[in-house]
Short mmCIF file of C-alpha atoms in Angstrom, two decimals:
data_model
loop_
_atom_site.label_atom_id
_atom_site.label_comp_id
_atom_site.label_asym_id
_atom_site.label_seq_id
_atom_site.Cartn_x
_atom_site.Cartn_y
_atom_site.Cartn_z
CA UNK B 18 -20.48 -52.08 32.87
CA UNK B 19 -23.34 -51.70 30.23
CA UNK B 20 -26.45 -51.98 31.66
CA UNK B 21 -25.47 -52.10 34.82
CA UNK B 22 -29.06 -50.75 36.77
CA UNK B 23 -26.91 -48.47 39.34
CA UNK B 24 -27.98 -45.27 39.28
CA UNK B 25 -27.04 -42.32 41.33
CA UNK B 26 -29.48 -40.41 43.21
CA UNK B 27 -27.92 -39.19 45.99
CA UNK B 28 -24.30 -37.89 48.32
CA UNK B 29 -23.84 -39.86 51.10
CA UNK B 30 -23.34 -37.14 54.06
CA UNK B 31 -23.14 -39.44 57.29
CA UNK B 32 -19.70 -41.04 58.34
CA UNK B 33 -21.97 -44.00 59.77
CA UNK B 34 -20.24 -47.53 58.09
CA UNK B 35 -23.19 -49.63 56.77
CA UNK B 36 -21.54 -53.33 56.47
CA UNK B 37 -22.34 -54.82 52.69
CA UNK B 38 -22.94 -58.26 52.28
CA UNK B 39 -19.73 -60.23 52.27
CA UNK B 40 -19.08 -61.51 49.04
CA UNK B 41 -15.77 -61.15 47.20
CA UNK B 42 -16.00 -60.09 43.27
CA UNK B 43 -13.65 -57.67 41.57
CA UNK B 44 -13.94 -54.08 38.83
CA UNK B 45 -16.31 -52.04 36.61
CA UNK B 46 -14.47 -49.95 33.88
CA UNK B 47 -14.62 -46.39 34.62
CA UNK B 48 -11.35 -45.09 34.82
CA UNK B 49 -8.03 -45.25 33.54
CA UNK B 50 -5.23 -43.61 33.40
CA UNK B 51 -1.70 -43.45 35.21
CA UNK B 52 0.81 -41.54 37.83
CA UNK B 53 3.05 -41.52 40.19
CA UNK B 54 4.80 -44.14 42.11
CA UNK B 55 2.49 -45.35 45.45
CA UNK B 56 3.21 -43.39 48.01
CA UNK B 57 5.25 -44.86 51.30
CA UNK B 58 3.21 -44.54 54.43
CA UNK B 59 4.98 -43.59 57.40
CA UNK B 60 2.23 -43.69 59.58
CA UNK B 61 1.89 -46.46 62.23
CA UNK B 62 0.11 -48.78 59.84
CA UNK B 63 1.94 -51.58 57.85
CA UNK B 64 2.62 -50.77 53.96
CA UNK B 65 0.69 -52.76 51.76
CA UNK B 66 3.87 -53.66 49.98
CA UNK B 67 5.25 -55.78 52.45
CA UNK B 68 1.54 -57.19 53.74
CA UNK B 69 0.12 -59.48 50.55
CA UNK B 70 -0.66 -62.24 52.83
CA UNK B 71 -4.66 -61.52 53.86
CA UNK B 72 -5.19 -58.64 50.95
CA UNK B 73 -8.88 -57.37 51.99
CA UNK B 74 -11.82 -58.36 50.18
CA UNK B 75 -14.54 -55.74 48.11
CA UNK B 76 -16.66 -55.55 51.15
CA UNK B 77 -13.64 -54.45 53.12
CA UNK B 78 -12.91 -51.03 50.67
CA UNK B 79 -16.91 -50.75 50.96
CA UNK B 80 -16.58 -50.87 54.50
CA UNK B 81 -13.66 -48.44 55.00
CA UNK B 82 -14.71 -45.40 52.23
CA UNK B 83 -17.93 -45.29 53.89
CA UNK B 84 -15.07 -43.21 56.59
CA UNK B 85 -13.36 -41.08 54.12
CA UNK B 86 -11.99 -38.74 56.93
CA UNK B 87 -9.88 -41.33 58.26
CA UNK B 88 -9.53 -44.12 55.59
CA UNK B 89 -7.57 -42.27 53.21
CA UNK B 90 -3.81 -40.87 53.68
CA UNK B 91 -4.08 -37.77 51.23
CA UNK B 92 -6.00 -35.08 53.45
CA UNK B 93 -7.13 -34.06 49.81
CA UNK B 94 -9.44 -37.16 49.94
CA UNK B 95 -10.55 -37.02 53.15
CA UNK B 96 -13.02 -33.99 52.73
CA UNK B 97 -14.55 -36.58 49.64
CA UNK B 98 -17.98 -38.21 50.21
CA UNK B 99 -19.02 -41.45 48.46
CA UNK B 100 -22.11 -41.25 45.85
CA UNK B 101 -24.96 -43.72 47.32
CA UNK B 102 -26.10 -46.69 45.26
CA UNK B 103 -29.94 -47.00 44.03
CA UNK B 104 -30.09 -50.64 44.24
CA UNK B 105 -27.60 -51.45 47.07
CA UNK B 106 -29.48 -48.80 49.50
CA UNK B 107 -27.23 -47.55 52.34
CA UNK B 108 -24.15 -48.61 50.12
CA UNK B 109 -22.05 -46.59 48.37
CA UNK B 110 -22.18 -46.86 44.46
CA UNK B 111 -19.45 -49.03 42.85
CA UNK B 112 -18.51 -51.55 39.85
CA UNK B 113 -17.19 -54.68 40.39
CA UNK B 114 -14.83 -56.60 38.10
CA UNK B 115 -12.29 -59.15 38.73
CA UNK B 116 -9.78 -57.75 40.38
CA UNK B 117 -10.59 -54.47 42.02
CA UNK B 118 -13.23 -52.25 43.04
CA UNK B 119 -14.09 -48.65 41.42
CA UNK B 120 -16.07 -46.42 43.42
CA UNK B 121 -17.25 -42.96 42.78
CA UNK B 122 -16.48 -39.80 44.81
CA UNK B 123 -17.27 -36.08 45.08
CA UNK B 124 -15.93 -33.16 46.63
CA UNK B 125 -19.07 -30.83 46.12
CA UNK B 126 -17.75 -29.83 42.92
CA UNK B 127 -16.22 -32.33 41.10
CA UNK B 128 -16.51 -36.52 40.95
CA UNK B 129 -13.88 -38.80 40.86
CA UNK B 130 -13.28 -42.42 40.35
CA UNK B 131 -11.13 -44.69 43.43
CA UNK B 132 -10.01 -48.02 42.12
CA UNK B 133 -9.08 -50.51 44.78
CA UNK B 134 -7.70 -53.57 44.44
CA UNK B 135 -8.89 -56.77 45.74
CA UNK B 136 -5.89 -58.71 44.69
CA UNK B 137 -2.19 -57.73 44.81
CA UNK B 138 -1.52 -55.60 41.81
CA UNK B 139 0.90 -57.08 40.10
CA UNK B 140 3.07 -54.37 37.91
CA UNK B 141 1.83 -51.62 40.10
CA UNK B 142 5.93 -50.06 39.86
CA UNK B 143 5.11 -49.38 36.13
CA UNK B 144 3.05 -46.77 36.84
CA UNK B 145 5.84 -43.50 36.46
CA UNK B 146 6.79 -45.23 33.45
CA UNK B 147 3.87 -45.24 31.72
CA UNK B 148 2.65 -41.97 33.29
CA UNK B 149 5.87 -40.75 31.29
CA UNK B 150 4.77 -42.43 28.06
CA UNK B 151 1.63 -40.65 28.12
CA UNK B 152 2.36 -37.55 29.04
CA UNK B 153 5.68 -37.37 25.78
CA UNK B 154 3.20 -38.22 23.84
CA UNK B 155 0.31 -36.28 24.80
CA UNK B 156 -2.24 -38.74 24.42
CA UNK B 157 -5.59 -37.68 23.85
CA UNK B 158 -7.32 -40.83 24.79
CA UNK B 159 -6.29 -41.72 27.72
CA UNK B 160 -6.88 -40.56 31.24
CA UNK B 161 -4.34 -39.63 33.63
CA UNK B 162 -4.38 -40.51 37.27
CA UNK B 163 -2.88 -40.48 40.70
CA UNK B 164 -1.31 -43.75 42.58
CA UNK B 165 -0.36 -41.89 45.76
CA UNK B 166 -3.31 -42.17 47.30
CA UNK B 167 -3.92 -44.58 49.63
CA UNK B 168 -6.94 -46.59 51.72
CA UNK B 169 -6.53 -47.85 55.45
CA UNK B 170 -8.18 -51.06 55.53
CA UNK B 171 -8.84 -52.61 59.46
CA UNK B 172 -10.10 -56.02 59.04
CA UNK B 173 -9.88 -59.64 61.00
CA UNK B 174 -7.56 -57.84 63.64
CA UNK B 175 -5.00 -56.28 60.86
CA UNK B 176 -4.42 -52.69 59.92
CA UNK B 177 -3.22 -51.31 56.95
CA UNK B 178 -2.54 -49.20 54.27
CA UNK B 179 -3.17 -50.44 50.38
CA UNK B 180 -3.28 -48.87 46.51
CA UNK B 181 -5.55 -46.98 44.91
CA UNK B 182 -5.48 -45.14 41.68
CA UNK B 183 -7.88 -42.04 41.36
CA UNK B 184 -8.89 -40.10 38.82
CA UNK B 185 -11.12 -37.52 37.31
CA UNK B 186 -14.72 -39.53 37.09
CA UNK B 187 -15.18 -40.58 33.20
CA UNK B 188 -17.65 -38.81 31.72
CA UNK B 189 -19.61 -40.81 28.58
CA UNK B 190 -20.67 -44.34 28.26
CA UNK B 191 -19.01 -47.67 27.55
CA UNK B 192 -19.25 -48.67 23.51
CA UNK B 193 -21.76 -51.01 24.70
CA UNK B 194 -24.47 -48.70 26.39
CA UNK B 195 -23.17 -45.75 23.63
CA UNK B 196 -24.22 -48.54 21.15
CA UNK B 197 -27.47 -49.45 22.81
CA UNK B 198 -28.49 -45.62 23.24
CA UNK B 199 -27.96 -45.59 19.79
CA UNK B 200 -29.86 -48.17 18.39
CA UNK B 201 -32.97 -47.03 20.70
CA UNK B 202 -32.77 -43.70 19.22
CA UNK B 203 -32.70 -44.74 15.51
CA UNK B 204 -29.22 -43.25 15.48
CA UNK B 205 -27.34 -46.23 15.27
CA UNK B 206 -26.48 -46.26 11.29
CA UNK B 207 -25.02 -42.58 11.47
CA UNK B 208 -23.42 -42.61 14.85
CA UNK B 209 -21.46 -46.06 14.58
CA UNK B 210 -19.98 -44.95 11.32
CA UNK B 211 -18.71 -41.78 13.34
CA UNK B 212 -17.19 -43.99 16.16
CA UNK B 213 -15.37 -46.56 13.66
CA UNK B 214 -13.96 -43.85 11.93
CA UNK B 215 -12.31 -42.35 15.54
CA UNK B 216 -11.56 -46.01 16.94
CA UNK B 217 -9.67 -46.89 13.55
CA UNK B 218 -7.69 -43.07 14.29
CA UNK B 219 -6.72 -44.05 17.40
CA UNK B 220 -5.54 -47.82 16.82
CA UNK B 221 -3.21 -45.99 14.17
CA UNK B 222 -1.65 -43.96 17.13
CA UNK B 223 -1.05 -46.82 19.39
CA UNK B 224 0.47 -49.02 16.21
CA UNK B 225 2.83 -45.68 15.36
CA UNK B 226 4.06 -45.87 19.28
CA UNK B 227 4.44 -49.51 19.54
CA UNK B 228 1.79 -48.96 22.51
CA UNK B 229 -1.22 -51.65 22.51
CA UNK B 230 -4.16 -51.79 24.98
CA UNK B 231 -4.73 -55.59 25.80
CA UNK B 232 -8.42 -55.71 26.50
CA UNK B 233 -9.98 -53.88 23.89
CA UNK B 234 -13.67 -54.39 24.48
CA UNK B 235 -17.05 -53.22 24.16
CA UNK B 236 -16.77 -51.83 28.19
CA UNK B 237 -12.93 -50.76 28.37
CA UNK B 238 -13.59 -47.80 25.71
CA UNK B 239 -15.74 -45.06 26.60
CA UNK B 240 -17.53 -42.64 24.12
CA UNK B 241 -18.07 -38.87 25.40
CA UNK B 242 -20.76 -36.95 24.76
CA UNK B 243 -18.74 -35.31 21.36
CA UNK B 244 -18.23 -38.98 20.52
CA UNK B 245 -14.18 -38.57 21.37
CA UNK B 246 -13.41 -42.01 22.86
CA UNK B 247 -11.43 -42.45 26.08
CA UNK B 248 -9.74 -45.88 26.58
CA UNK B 249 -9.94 -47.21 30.32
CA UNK B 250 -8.49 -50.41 31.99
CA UNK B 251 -4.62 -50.14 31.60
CA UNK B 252 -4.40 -53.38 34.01
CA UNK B 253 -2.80 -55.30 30.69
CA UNK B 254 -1.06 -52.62 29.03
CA UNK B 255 1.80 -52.62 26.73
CA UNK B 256 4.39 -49.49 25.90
CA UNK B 257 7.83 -50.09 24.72
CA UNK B 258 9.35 -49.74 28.24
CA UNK B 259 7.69 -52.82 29.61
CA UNK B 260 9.27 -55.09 26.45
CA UNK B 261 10.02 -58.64 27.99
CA UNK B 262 8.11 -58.38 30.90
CA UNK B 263 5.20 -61.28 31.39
CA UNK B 264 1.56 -61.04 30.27
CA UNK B 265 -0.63 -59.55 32.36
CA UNK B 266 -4.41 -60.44 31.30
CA UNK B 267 -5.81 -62.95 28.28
CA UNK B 268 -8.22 -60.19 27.01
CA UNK B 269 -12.28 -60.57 27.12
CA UNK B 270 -14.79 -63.24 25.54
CA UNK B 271 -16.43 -61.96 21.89
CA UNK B 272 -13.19 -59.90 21.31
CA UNK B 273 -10.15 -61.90 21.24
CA UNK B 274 -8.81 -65.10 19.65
CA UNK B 275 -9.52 -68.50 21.99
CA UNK B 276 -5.97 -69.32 21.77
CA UNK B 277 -5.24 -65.89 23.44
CA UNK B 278 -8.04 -66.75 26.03
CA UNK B 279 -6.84 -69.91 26.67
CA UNK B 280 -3.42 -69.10 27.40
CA UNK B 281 -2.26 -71.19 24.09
CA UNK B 282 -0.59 -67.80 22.88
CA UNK B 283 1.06 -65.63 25.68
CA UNK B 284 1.42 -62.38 23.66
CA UNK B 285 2.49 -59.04 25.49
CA UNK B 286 3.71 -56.96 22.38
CA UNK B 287 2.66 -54.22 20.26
CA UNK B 288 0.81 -56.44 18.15
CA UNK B 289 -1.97 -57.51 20.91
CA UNK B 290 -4.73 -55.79 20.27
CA UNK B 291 -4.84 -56.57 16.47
CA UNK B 292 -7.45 -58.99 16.44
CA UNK B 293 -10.03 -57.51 19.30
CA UNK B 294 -9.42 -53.96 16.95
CA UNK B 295 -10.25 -56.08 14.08
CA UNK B 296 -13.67 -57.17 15.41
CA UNK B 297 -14.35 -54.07 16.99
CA UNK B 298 -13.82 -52.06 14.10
CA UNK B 299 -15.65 -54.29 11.38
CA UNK B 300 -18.73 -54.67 14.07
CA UNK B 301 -18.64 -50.65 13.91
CA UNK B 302 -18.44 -50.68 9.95
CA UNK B 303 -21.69 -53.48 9.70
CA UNK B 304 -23.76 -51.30 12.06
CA UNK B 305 -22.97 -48.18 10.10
CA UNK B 306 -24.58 -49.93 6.86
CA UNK B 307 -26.85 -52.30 9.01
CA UNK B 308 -28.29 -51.01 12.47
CA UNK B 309 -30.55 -53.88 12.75
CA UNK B 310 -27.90 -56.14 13.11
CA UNK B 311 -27.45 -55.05 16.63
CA UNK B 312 -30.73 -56.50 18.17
CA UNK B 313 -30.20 -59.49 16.37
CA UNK B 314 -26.74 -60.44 17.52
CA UNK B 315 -26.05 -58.38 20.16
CA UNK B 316 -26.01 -59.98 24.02
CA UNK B 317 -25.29 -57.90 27.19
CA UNK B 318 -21.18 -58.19 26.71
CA UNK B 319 -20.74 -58.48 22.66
CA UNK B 320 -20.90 -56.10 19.84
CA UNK B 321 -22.44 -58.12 17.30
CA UNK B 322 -19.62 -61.09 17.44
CA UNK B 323 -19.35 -63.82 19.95
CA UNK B 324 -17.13 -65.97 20.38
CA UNK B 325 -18.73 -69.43 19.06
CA UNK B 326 -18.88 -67.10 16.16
CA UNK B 327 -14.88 -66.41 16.52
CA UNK B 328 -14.40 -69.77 17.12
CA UNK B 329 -16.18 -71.47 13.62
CA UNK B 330 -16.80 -68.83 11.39
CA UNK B 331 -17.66 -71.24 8.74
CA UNK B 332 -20.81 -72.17 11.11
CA UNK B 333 -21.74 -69.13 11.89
CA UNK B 334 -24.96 -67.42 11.01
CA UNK B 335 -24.00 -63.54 11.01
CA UNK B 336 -20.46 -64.77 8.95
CA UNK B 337 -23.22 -66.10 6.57
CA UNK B 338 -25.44 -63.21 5.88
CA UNK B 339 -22.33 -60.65 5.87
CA UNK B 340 -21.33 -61.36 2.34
CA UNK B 341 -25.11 -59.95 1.86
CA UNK B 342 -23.77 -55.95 2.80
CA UNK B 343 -22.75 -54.44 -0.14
CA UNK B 344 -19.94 -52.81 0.94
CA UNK B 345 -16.16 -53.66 -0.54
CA UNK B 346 -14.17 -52.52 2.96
CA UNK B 347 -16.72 -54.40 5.19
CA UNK B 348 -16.13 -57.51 2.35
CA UNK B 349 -12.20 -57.82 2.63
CA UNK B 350 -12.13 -57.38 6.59
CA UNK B 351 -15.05 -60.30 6.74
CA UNK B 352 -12.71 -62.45 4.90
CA UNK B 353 -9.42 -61.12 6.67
CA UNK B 354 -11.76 -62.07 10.29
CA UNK B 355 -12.70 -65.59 9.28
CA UNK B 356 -8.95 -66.73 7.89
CA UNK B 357 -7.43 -65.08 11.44
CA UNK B 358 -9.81 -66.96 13.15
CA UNK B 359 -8.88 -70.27 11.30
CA UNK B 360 -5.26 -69.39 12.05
CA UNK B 361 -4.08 -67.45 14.73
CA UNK B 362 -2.71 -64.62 16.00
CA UNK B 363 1.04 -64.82 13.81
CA UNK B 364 0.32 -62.70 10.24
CA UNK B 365 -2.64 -60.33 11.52
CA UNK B 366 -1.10 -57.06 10.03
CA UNK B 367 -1.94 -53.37 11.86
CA UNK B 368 -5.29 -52.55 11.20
CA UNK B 369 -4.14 -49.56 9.14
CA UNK B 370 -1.86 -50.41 6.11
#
């Protein structure tokens, strides 16, 4: 997450389990991507597919990949060694978000992400499918990665076997710390203009495939080091092959419409990520002319939007000093923002028309 204080200093070496403090949150954003179909476990332990009943908790996963030589079922994995946390000392380093647990691995040579989940994850059988999407289409912004893997959990008497996804560790930043960098550096007004240009580039792919994210945000897309951004988070995904199946996650405060957050709308289409694109984009565009605008309206989770701003644009201060910007693009999106906002979600056209 941006700003998050974790910092790695160190490889964990000793199989010793440290317990963490028990407490039960959920996922930071640093991966993405998709695979194969979970493996089945033959072993002696129960498959997590039939055992949803007492799923383990955060502290649990902590517990268990502290043991990577016995926790995990790919022998691949087991040779992996956690990276310590900074602040959490003796733990390993992770990010917590609401429904799962990403920590981050190495081999010697190479890092890697593990995402557990702390909940049952619903729609994990769509993974070959959309695996299959991305690899027809060759995707350049997304991340591929492997569901086979799995952790043994042995907690409150029970022994088992439950999902992870791994993947290559994402290299880069979220938007928000790329955008904080930024503006510390005096780079801001160059750099954003850059980054709106290759966000708007890839909404037009997704629109052209009838593919939409569903949590566009300022910590689900991450910008490399060449400024190429990688999309993470597929958790509420949508690709043609998953047409008429239920919604899987509302989106996330300062980018989406309150009727979408509120469950008023229950959209799973193509046509989801329209509005959080919208504000995403046109934040990108203002910083590009004005860079100061980010340390007046940004907050730890926003761009430059919240969402009492989404909510009454007409009482808004940054809706009032936008007209200001002399800029005829940033002008009609402004006005396109504040009538969706009145509105809805029902005539937002694609981004790109």
């Amino acid at each position: 997450p941006a700003s998050n204080p974790i910092q790695i200093i160190s490889v964990q070496s000793s199989t010793t389990v440290i317990k963490s403090p028990k407490r039960n949150t959920g996922v930071g954003k640093r991966m993405a991507g998709k695979t194969k179909t979970p493996k089945q476990n033959n072993s002696q332990f129960m498959n997590w597919n039939n055992d949803t009943s007492n799923w383990p908790a955060s502290t649990d996963f902590t517990d268990a990949i502290q043991n990577p030589k016995v926790c995990f079922n790919d022998p691949n994995f087991s040779k992996v060694i956690p990276v310590s946390s900074k602040i959490r000392q003796g733990l390993p380093l992770s990010f917590e978000g609401s429904f799962a647990i990403v920590f981050k691995v190495s081999d010697g040579n190479h890092f890697s992400a593990v995402k557990c989940f702390t909940s049952p994850p619903h729609g994990f059988e769509n993974q070959e499918k959309l695996t299959s999407f991305f690899h027809k289409n060759k995707l350049d912004f997304v991340i591929d990665y492997n569901s086979s893997v799995e952790i043994q959990i042995q907690s409150g008497g029970k022994s088992g076997f439950y999902p992870t996804l791994t993947s290559a560790w994402v290299k880069g930043k979220t938007l928000l710390e790329f955008l904080e960098d930024s503006s510390q550096k005096n780079l801001l007004k160059s750099q954003a203009k850059i980054i709106a240009k290759n966000f708007r580039e890839i909404v037009h792919k997704m629109e052209l495939l009838d593919m939409a994210h569903g949590d566009l945000s300022g910590k689900n897309i991450m910008i490399e080091s060449n400024m190429k951004i990688k999309l993470i988070d597929y958790d509420g995904i949508y690709i043609p092959e998953f047409k008429n199946q239920d919604v899987k996650e509302s989106g996330t405060k300062h980018f989406q419409h309150q009727s979408r957050l509120d469950g008023k709308i229950s959209l799973f289409d193509e046509t989801m990520d329209r509005f959080s694109a919208l504000v995403i984009y046109l934040s990108l565009l203002i910083l590009s002319e004005k860079p100061n605008m980010w340390k007046t309206y940004h907050d730890e989770s926003n761009l430059i939007f919240n969402q009492n701003d989404l909510n009454d644009p007409d009482n808004s201060k940054i809706f009032r000093e936008l007209p200001t910007i002399n800029n005829s693009e940033i002008q009609k999106l402004t006005n396109d923002l504040k009538q969706y906002c009145k509105n809805g979600l029902s005539k937002i056209p694609h981004l790109v028309t």
